[in-house]
CSV table of C-alpha atoms (C1' of nucleotides) and ligand atoms in Angstrom, one decimal:
chain,number,residue,atom,x,y,z
A,6,UNK,CA,-11.0,-4.5,23.7
A,7,UNK,CA,-14.0,-2.2,23.7
A,8,UNK,CA,-13.6,1.8,25.7
A,9,UNK,CA,-15.6,1.1,28.2
A,10,UNK,CA,-13.9,-2.2,28.6
A,11,UNK,CA,-10.4,-0.6,29.2
A,12,UNK,CA,-11.4,2.3,31.4
A,13,UNK,CA,-12.9,-0.8,33.6
A,14,UNK,CA,-9.5,-2.7,34.0
A,15,UNK,CA,-8.3,0.6,35.3
A,16,UNK,CA,-10.1,1.1,37.6
A,17,UNK,CA,-9.8,-2.5,38.8
A,18,UNK,CA,-6.2,-1.8,38.9
A,19,UNK,CA,-6.3,1.6,40.6
A,20,UNK,CA,-8.7,-0.1,43.5
A,21,UNK,CA,-6.4,-3.5,43.2
A,22,UNK,CA,-3.3,-0.8,43.5
A,23,UNK,CA,-6.0,1.1,46.9
A,24,UNK,CA,-5.5,4.5,44.9
A,25,UNK,CA,-8.5,6.2,44.9
A,26,UNK,CA,-10.6,6.2,41.4
A,27,UNK,CA,-10.0,9.1,39.5
A,28,UNK,CA,-10.5,10.7,36.8
A,29,UNK,CA,-7.7,12.1,36.2
A,30,UNK,CA,-5.6,8.3,37.1
A,31,UNK,CA,-7.8,6.3,34.5
A,32,UNK,CA,-7.9,9.0,31.9
A,33,UNK,CA,-3.5,8.7,32.1
A,34,UNK,CA,-3.6,5.1,33.0
A,35,UNK,CA,-6.4,4.5,29.3
A,36,UNK,CA,-3.3,6.8,27.1
A,37,UNK,CA,-0.3,4.9,28.3
A,38,UNK,CA,-2.5,1.6,27.7
A,39,UNK,CA,-3.0,3.2,24.4
A,40,UNK,CA,0.0,4.1,23.3
A,41,UNK,CA,1.9,0.8,24.6
A,42,UNK,CA,5.2,3.0,24.6
A,43,UNK,CA,6.7,6.0,27.4
A,44,UNK,CA,5.4,9.4,26.8
A,45,UNK,CA,6.3,11.8,29.1
A,46,UNK,CA,4.7,14.2,30.4
A,47,UNK,CA,3.8,16.9,27.2
A,48,UNK,CA,3.2,13.2,25.0
A,49,UNK,CA,0.1,12.2,28.1
A,50,UNK,CA,-1.1,16.3,28.0
A,51,UNK,CA,-1.1,16.3,24.1
A,52,UNK,CA,-2.9,12.1,24.1
A,53,UNK,CA,-5.3,13.8,26.8
A,54,UNK,CA,-8.4,14.3,25.2
A,55,UNK,CA,-11.2,16.9,25.7
A,56,UNK,CA,-10.0,15.8,29.9
A,57,UNK,CA,-6.7,18.0,30.0
A,58,UNK,CA,-5.2,18.0,33.9
A,59,UNK,CA,-2.5,20.0,34.8
A,60,UNK,CA,0.9,19.5,34.0
A,61,UNK,CA,1.3,19.2,38.5
A,62,UNK,CA,-1.5,16.5,38.2
A,63,UNK,CA,0.4,14.8,35.7
A,64,UNK,CA,3.1,14.5,37.2
A,65,UNK,CA,2.1,13.6,40.8
A,66,UNK,CA,-0.2,11.4,39.0
A,67,UNK,CA,2.1,9.2,37.4
A,68,UNK,CA,4.3,10.0,41.2
A,69,UNK,CA,1.6,7.5,42.5
A,70,UNK,CA,0.7,5.1,39.7
A,71,UNK,CA,4.8,4.7,40.1
A,72,UNK,CA,4.8,3.5,44.1
A,73,UNK,CA,2.3,1.6,44.0
A,74,UNK,CA,4.8,-0.1,40.3
A,75,UNK,CA,1.6,0.2,38.5
A,76,UNK,CA,4.1,2.1,35.6
A,77,UNK,CA,7.2,2.6,35.0
A,78,UNK,CA,10.4,5.0,33.8
A,79,UNK,CA,11.8,4.0,31.0
A,80,UNK,CA,15.2,5.1,30.4
A,81,UNK,CA,15.6,6.6,27.7
A,82,UNK,CA,18.3,10.0,26.2
A,83,UNK,CA,15.2,12.1,25.8
A,84,UNK,CA,14.6,15.4,28.2
A,85,UNK,CA,12.4,14.6,29.4
A,86,UNK,CA,11.1,11.5,30.9
A,87,UNK,CA,8.8,9.2,29.6
A,88,UNK,CA,6.2,6.7,31.7
A,89,UNK,CA,5.1,3.6,30.7
A,90,UNK,CA,2.3,0.6,31.7
A,91,UNK,CA,4.6,-1.7,34.1
A,92,UNK,CA,3.4,-4.6,32.4
A,93,UNK,CA,6.1,-7.0,30.3
A,94,UNK,CA,8.3,-6.7,33.0
A,95,UNK,CA,9.7,-9.3,35.2
A,96,UNK,CA,11.1,-8.1,39.2
A,97,UNK,CA,13.8,-7.8,38.2
A,98,UNK,CA,14.3,-6.4,34.2
A,99,UNK,CA,12.5,-4.7,32.2
A,100,UNK,CA,12.1,-4.6,28.2
A,101,UNK,CA,14.7,-3.4,26.5
A,102,UNK,CA,13.8,-0.3,24.3
A,103,UNK,CA,15.1,0.7,20.7
A,104,UNK,CA,15.1,3.9,19.8
A,105,UNK,CA,16.1,4.8,15.6
A,106,UNK,CA,19.0,7.4,15.6
A,107,UNK,CA,17.3,8.2,12.0
A,108,UNK,CA,14.1,8.8,12.9
A,109,UNK,CA,14.1,9.3,16.9
A,110,UNK,CA,11.1,6.7,17.3
A,111,UNK,CA,11.3,4.2,20.1
A,112,UNK,CA,10.3,0.8,20.3
A,113,UNK,CA,9.4,-1.2,23.2
A,114,UNK,CA,10.7,-4.9,22.0
A,115,UNK,CA,8.8,-7.2,24.8
A,116,UNK,CA,10.2,-10.2,22.5
A,117,UNK,CA,13.9,-9.4,23.2
A,118,UNK,CA,15.2,-10.4,26.8
A,119,UNK,CA,19.4,-10.4,27.7
A,120,UNK,CA,21.2,-13.1,30.7
A,121,UNK,CA,20.3,-10.3,34.4
A,122,UNK,CA,23.7,-9.6,34.3
A,123,UNK,CA,26.2,-10.8,37.6
A,124,UNK,CA,28.2,-8.9,40.1
A,125,UNK,CA,31.2,-8.3,39.9
A,126,UNK,CA,32.3,-10.1,43.3
A,127,UNK,CA,33.2,-7.0,45.5
A,128,UNK,CA,29.9,-7.3,47.1
A,129,UNK,CA,26.9,-5.8,44.8
A,130,UNK,CA,23.5,-6.7,45.0
A,131,UNK,CA,22.0,-6.2,41.9
A,132,UNK,CA,18.5,-5.6,42.0
A,133,UNK,CA,17.2,-4.6,38.3
A,134,UNK,CA,18.6,-4.3,35.1
A,135,UNK,CA,17.3,-2.1,32.4
A,136,UNK,CA,18.7,-1.6,29.0
A,137,UNK,CA,18.6,0.3,26.1
A,138,UNK,CA,18.7,0.0,22.4
A,139,UNK,CA,20.2,2.2,19.3
A,140,UNK,CA,20.1,1.8,15.2
A,141,UNK,CA,17.9,2.1,12.9
A,142,UNK,CA,13.8,1.4,13.1
A,143,UNK,CA,12.7,-1.1,9.9
A,144,UNK,CA,11.5,2.3,8.5
A,145,UNK,CA,14.8,3.7,8.3
A,146,UNK,CA,17.2,0.6,7.8
B,29,UNK,CA,51.0,9.4,36.6
B,30,UNK,CA,52.1,13.2,36.6
B,31,UNK,CA,49.9,16.4,36.7
B,32,UNK,CA,51.1,17.3,33.5
B,33,UNK,CA,51.4,13.6,32.6
B,34,UNK,CA,47.5,13.8,32.1
B,35,UNK,CA,47.6,16.8,29.8
B,36,UNK,CA,50.2,15.9,27.8
B,37,UNK,CA,47.6,13.1,27.6
B,38,UNK,CA,44.7,15.2,26.8
B,39,UNK,CA,46.3,17.8,24.2
B,40,UNK,CA,47.6,13.8,22.5
B,41,UNK,CA,43.4,12.7,22.5
B,42,UNK,CA,42.0,16.3,21.2
B,43,UNK,CA,45.1,16.9,18.8
B,44,UNK,CA,44.2,13.9,17.2
B,45,UNK,CA,40.2,14.5,17.1
B,46,UNK,CA,41.4,18.0,15.3
B,47,UNK,CA,40.2,19.7,18.1
B,48,UNK,CA,41.5,23.4,19.1
B,49,UNK,CA,43.9,22.7,22.3
B,50,UNK,CA,42.1,25.3,24.1
B,51,UNK,CA,42.3,25.7,28.5
B,52,UNK,CA,38.9,24.7,29.0
B,53,UNK,CA,38.7,21.1,26.8
B,54,UNK,CA,42.1,20.4,28.6
B,55,UNK,CA,40.2,21.3,32.2
B,56,UNK,CA,37.3,19.1,31.3
B,57,UNK,CA,39.4,16.4,30.1
B,58,UNK,CA,41.2,16.3,33.3
B,59,UNK,CA,38.3,16.2,35.2
B,60,UNK,CA,36.5,13.3,33.4
B,61,UNK,CA,39.8,11.9,33.7
B,62,UNK,CA,40.3,11.9,37.7
B,63,UNK,CA,37.0,11.4,37.9
B,64,UNK,CA,36.7,7.9,36.1
B,65,UNK,CA,32.6,7.8,36.1
B,66,UNK,CA,29.8,9.9,34.2
B,67,UNK,CA,29.3,13.3,35.8
B,68,UNK,CA,27.1,16.8,35.2
B,69,UNK,CA,27.7,20.1,34.1
B,70,UNK,CA,27.5,20.4,37.9
B,71,UNK,CA,29.8,18.4,38.8
B,72,UNK,CA,32.4,18.8,36.2
B,73,UNK,CA,32.2,22.3,37.5
B,74,UNK,CA,32.0,21.7,41.3
B,75,UNK,CA,35.7,20.1,40.3
B,76,UNK,CA,37.2,22.3,37.3
B,77,UNK,CA,39.4,24.2,40.6
B,78,UNK,CA,40.1,27.7,39.6
B,79,UNK,CA,39.4,27.5,36.2
B,80,UNK,CA,35.9,28.0,36.6
B,81,UNK,CA,34.6,27.5,33.3
B,82,UNK,CA,30.5,29.9,32.5
B,83,UNK,CA,28.0,26.6,32.2
B,84,UNK,CA,27.0,27.5,28.2
B,85,UNK,CA,31.0,27.0,27.6
B,86,UNK,CA,31.0,23.4,29.5
B,87,UNK,CA,28.1,22.1,27.8
B,88,UNK,CA,29.5,22.9,23.7
B,89,UNK,CA,32.7,21.7,25.4
B,90,UNK,CA,31.5,18.1,26.3
B,91,UNK,CA,29.1,18.7,22.5
B,92,UNK,CA,32.5,19.0,20.9
B,93,UNK,CA,34.3,16.3,22.8
B,94,UNK,CA,31.8,14.2,22.5
B,95,UNK,CA,31.3,15.0,18.3
B,96,UNK,CA,34.1,13.3,18.2
B,97,UNK,CA,33.4,10.2,20.6
B,98,UNK,CA,36.3,11.4,23.4
B,99,UNK,CA,33.0,11.8,25.9
B,100,UNK,CA,30.3,9.7,25.9
B,101,UNK,CA,26.6,10.3,27.6
B,102,UNK,CA,26.2,8.2,31.0
B,103,UNK,CA,22.4,6.5,30.8
B,104,UNK,CA,21.4,7.5,33.9
B,105,UNK,CA,17.8,7.7,35.8
B,106,UNK,CA,18.9,11.5,36.7
B,107,UNK,CA,17.4,14.3,35.8
B,108,UNK,CA,21.3,16.3,34.8
B,109,UNK,CA,22.6,14.1,31.5
B,110,UNK,CA,26.2,13.1,32.9
B,111,UNK,CA,29.2,12.8,30.4
B,112,UNK,CA,32.2,10.2,30.9
B,113,UNK,CA,35.9,9.7,29.0
B,114,UNK,CA,35.0,7.7,25.7
B,115,UNK,CA,36.8,4.6,26.9
B,116,UNK,CA,36.5,0.8,28.5
B,117,UNK,CA,33.7,1.1,24.9
B,118,UNK,CA,32.9,-0.7,22.4
B,119,UNK,CA,31.6,0.8,19.5
B,120,UNK,CA,28.4,-1.4,19.9
B,121,UNK,CA,28.6,-1.4,23.8
B,122,UNK,CA,29.6,0.8,26.8
B,123,UNK,CA,29.6,-0.7,30.2
B,124,UNK,CA,27.2,-1.3,32.6
B,125,UNK,CA,26.6,1.4,35.1
B,126,UNK,CA,25.3,0.8,37.8
B,127,UNK,CA,23.5,3.3,40.6
B,128,UNK,CA,23.3,2.5,44.4
B,129,UNK,CA,19.5,2.5,45.5
B,130,UNK,CA,20.5,3.5,48.8
B,131,UNK,CA,23.4,6.1,48.8
B,132,UNK,CA,22.4,7.1,44.9
B,133,UNK,CA,26.0,6.4,43.8
B,134,UNK,CA,26.9,5.9,40.7
B,135,UNK,CA,29.3,3.1,39.6
B,136,UNK,CA,30.6,1.9,36.2
B,137,UNK,CA,30.6,-1.7,35.9
B,138,UNK,CA,34.9,-2.2,33.4
B,139,UNK,CA,34.8,-6.1,34.4
B,140,UNK,CA,31.1,-6.8,33.4
B,141,UNK,CA,29.5,-6.9,29.1
B,142,UNK,CA,26.4,-8.8,28.3
B,143,UNK,CA,26.1,-10.1,24.8
B,144,UNK,CA,24.2,-7.9,22.5
B,145,UNK,CA,20.7,-8.6,22.1
B,146,UNK,CA,19.9,-10.1,18.8
B,147,UNK,CA,17.9,-8.0,16.6
B,148,UNK,CA,14.5,-9.2,16.4
B,149,UNK,CA,13.7,-10.0,13.0
B,150,UNK,CA,11.2,-7.2,11.6
B,151,UNK,CA,14.9,-5.3,10.5
B,152,UNK,CA,15.7,-3.6,13.0
B,153,UNK,CA,19.0,-3.0,13.2
B,154,UNK,CA,21.4,-1.9,16.7
B,155,UNK,CA,24.1,-0.2,16.7
B,156,UNK,CA,24.0,0.1,20.5
B,157,UNK,CA,23.2,-0.9,23.4
B,158,UNK,CA,23.8,0.6,26.9
B,159,UNK,CA,23.3,-1.0,30.1
B,160,UNK,CA,22.3,0.6,33.5
B,161,UNK,CA,21.8,-2.1,36.7
B,162,UNK,CA,19.8,-0.5,40.2
B,163,UNK,CA,20.9,-2.0,43.4
B,164,UNK,CA,22.7,-1.8,46.7
B,165,UNK,CA,26.6,-1.1,46.6
B,166,UNK,CA,28.9,-2.9,48.0
B,167,UNK,CA,28.4,-0.5,51.7
B,168,UNK,CA,25.1,-0.2,52.0
B,169,UNK,CA,24.6,-3.7,51.1
C,21,DG,C1',57.5,36.5,15.2
C,22,DT,C1',52.3,38.9,13.1
C,23,DA,C1',48.3,39.7,11.0
C,24,DA,C1',44.0,37.0,9.5
C,25,DA,C1',41.0,33.5,9.5
C,26,DA,C1',39.0,30.0,11.9
C,27,DT,C1',36.8,28.8,16.3
C,28,DA,C1',36.0,29.4,21.6
C,29,DT,C1',34.3,31.3,25.4
C,30,DG,C1',31.2,34.2,28.5
C,31,DC,C1',27.1,37.4,29.1
C,32,DA,C1',22.1,38.0,29.2
C,33,DA,C1',18.1,36.6,27.5
C,34,DC,C1',15.3,32.5,27.3
C,35,DT,C1',13.1,27.9,27.2
C,36,DT,C1',11.3,23.6,29.1
C,37,DA,C1',10.9,20.3,32.5
C,38,DG,C1',10.0,19.2,37.2
C,39,DT,C1',8.4,20.9,42.1
C,40,DT,C1',6.2,23.4,46.1
C,41,DG,C1',2.6,25.4,49.1
C,42,DC,C1',-2.4,26.1,49.1
C,43,DA,C1',-6.9,26.5,48.5
C,44,DA,C1',-10.6,24.8,46.2
C,45,DA,C1',-12.4,20.7,44.2
C,46,DT,C1',-14.1,15.5,44.6
C,47,DA,C1',-13.5,10.6,46.5
C,48,DT,C1',-14.1,7.7,49.8
C,49,DT,C1',-16.3,5.7,54.7
C,50,DT,C1',-19.4,6.8,58.1
D,19,DA,C1',-26.1,13.5,53.4
D,20,DA,C1',-22.0,14.6,56.8
D,21,DA,C1',-17.1,13.8,57.5
D,22,DT,C1',-12.6,12.3,56.5
D,23,DA,C1',-9.1,11.6,53.3
D,24,DT,C1',-7.0,12.9,49.2
D,25,DT,C1',-6.6,15.0,44.5
D,26,DT,C1',-6.7,19.0,41.6
D,27,DG,C1',-5.1,23.3,40.1
D,28,DC,C1',-3.0,27.7,40.4
D,29,DA,C1',0.9,30.5,41.2
D,30,DA,C1',5.1,31.3,41.9
D,31,DC,C1',9.7,28.3,41.7
D,32,DT,C1',14.4,26.1,41.1
D,33,DA,C1',17.2,23.8,37.7
D,34,DA,C1',18.7,21.9,33.2
D,35,DG,C1',19.9,23.4,29.1
D,36,DT,C1',19.7,26.8,24.3
D,37,DT,C1',20.5,30.5,21.6
D,38,DG,C1',22.5,35.1,19.7
D,39,DC,C1',26.0,38.3,19.3
D,40,DA,C1',29.7,40.9,20.6
D,41,DT,C1',34.7,39.5,22.6
D,42,DA,C1',38.3,36.2,23.7
D,43,DT,C1',42.0,32.8,21.8
D,44,DT,C1',43.9,29.1,18.8
D,45,DT,C1',45.1,28.1,15.1
D,46,DT,C1',47.5,29.2,10.2
D,47,DA,C1',49.8,31.1,6.9
D,48,DC,C1',53.0,34.1,5.5
E,207,LIG,MN1,8.0,-0.1,26.7
E,208,LIG,MN1,30.7,4.7,33.5
E,209,LIG,ZN1,13.5,4.9,11.9
E,210,LIG,ZN1,24.8,2.2,48.3
DNA sequence: GTAAAATATGCAACTTAGTTGCAAATATTT
DNA sequence: AAATATTTGCAACTAAGTTGCATATTTTAC
C-alpha cells in the first residue's frame, strides 16, 4: 500500500465517521496505522514528521477519533494513555496487549483471544473485556 | 475482627516481609484491608483519618509494599494509579476488575477467573495476566 | 535501656500528563 | 465566494507523581 493509498484510507474513515477531514486527523491516523501498536500523545507527536501539532490538538484529535470508535485506549500499566486504531477488535473484546518486563516493549497479540468472562450472578452486565499480559518477549526470553 | 486484630495482622505482614513496622505502613495497610477495592493515593489519604501522611510518603509506602508483593497495582482506566492488597491473587493472575460505565464504581470480581492466555508461538513467555471488565453494575443495569 | 546504624518521613521544588478558554485558522455547505 | 461549522494554537492551569535533603522514627547491637 503506497503512502497515498493509506492517506485515502484515512480520508475515507473520517468521511464515514462524519468528521471534518483535517490534516491533523489524517496525520494522526497515518501515524497510528503505521505504528500498529498503542502510542502515547508524546510518541505520536514525535512520529508526526514535519507536521508538528500542538499537544492539545493531538489530545482533542484523539478524543474525536475515540468518540466515533476509530480509535481505542489500550489498557497499559504506563503513566500515559496509549491509543491505537480500533481494528482487530470485536465490539466486546480488544486483542490482548503484552508488555515485556525486561525491555518494556509492548506487542499487540492479535492472534489470541480469551473467552469472555461470565457475569458473577448478581446482575453485573459485562459489555467489554480487556486483557493485559506481561512476561518476556522473544528477544528477552 | 476487631480493630486491633487487623492491626496485628498488618504488623505480621510487615514483619514477614522484613519491612520496618511504621505507623504509615500500618495505617495504609489498614485502609486497604478495609476498602477491599483498589484505591488511589488521594483516596488513601482521605481515608487515613487523623493520621495524615504526606503524599510523597504514601507513594513511597506503596512502593515498598509493592516491592515485597503485599500490594498490587490494579489495572484501571483511570488517570491515577490504584492500589490494593495482593490477596485473592495467584502468582499468575489477579482477579478481574469491573468498572461500571454509568456510575464509575469499580468492583473486585474475586469469584471469576479466566484461563491463562496461551503464548502465541514465537517465544513470548507469559508470566502474568490481568483482566478488566466494563459494563453496568447491579444498581445501574 | 541506650547508642549506633538503618530506614522512613515531611517539605519544598520539580516534572509530566492532561485540561480549559478564547481568538485565529481551516473545512464544509450554500 | 460568503456564511457557517468546526478545528487549531497558545497561554495558563490542574492533577499525578518524583527527587533531594534534612529530620524523625524504627531496629539492632551492646
Ligand atoms: Mn493493540
Ligand atoms: Mn481487586
Ligand atoms: Zn523484551
Ligand atoms: Zn453503576
